[in-house]
Coordinates of C-alpha atoms in Angstrom, one line a residue:
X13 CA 0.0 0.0 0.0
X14 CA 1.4 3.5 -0.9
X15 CA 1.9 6.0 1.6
X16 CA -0.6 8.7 1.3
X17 CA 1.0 11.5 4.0
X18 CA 4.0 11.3 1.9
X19 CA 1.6 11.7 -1.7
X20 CA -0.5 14.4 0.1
X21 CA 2.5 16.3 1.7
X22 CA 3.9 16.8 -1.8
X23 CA 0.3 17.7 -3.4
X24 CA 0.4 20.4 -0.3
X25 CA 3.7 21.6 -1.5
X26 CA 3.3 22.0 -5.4
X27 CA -0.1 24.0 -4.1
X28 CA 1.8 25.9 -2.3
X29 CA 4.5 27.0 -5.1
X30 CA 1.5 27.2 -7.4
X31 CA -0.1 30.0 -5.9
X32 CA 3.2 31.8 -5.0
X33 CA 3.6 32.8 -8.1
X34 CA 2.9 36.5 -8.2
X35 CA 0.9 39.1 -10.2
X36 CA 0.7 37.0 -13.1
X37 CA -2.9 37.1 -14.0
X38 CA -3.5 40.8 -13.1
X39 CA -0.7 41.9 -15.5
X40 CA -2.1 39.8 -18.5
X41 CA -5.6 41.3 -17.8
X42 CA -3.9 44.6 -17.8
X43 CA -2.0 44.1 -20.7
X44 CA -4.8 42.6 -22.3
X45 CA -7.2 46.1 -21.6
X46 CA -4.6 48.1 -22.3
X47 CA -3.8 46.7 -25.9
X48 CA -7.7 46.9 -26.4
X49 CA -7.9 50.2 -25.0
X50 CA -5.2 51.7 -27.4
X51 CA -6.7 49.9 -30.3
X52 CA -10.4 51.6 -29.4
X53 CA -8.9 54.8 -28.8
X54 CA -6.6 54.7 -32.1
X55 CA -9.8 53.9 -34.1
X56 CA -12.0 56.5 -32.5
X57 CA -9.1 59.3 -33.0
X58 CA -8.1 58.4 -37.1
X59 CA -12.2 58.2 -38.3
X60 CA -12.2 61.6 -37.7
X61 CA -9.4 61.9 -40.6
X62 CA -11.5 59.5 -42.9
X63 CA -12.1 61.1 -46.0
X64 CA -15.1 60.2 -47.7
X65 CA -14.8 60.3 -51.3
X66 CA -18.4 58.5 -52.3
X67 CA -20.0 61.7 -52.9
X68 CA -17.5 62.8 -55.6
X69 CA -18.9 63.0 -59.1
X70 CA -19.4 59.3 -61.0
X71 CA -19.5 57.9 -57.3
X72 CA -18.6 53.9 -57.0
X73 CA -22.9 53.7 -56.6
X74 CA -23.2 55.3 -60.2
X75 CA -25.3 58.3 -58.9
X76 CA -24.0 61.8 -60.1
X77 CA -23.3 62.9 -56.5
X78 CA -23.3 66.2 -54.7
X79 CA -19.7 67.2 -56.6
X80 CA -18.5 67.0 -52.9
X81 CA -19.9 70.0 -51.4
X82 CA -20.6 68.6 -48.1
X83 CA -21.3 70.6 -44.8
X84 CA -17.6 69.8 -43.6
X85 CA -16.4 71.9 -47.0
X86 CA -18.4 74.9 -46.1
X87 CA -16.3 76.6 -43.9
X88 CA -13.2 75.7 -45.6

């Protein structure tokens, strides 16, 4: 028959090293957010320098378009 103190004794131990391990998961979860969060926030800041060229003349929808004279042109 095996010993069992010895088998649970080293079970204890390798639970014990396991969860000594540090920060681990709360970096990668901050990593994770902050890779996310840059992605969002480089998304949300370059639309704004989208240009739109549909409504240009002979548009890709084959409708004759507005010749581009959108609000955004107005005060240019």
């Amino acid at each position: 028959m095996p010993d069992t103190t010895a088998a649970t004794a080293d079970v204890a131990a390798l639970l014990a090293a396991a969860a000594d391990q540090g920060p681990g998961d709360t970096l990668r979860i901050v990593l994770l957010a902050s890779i996310v969060g840059g992605v969002l926030l480089a998304w949300f800041l370059l639309r704004g320098y989208r240009t739109d060229d549909t409504d240009a003349p002979g548009g890709e929808d084959g409708t004759a378009g507005t010749g581009g004279n959108t609000g955004r042109d107005a005060n240019a």
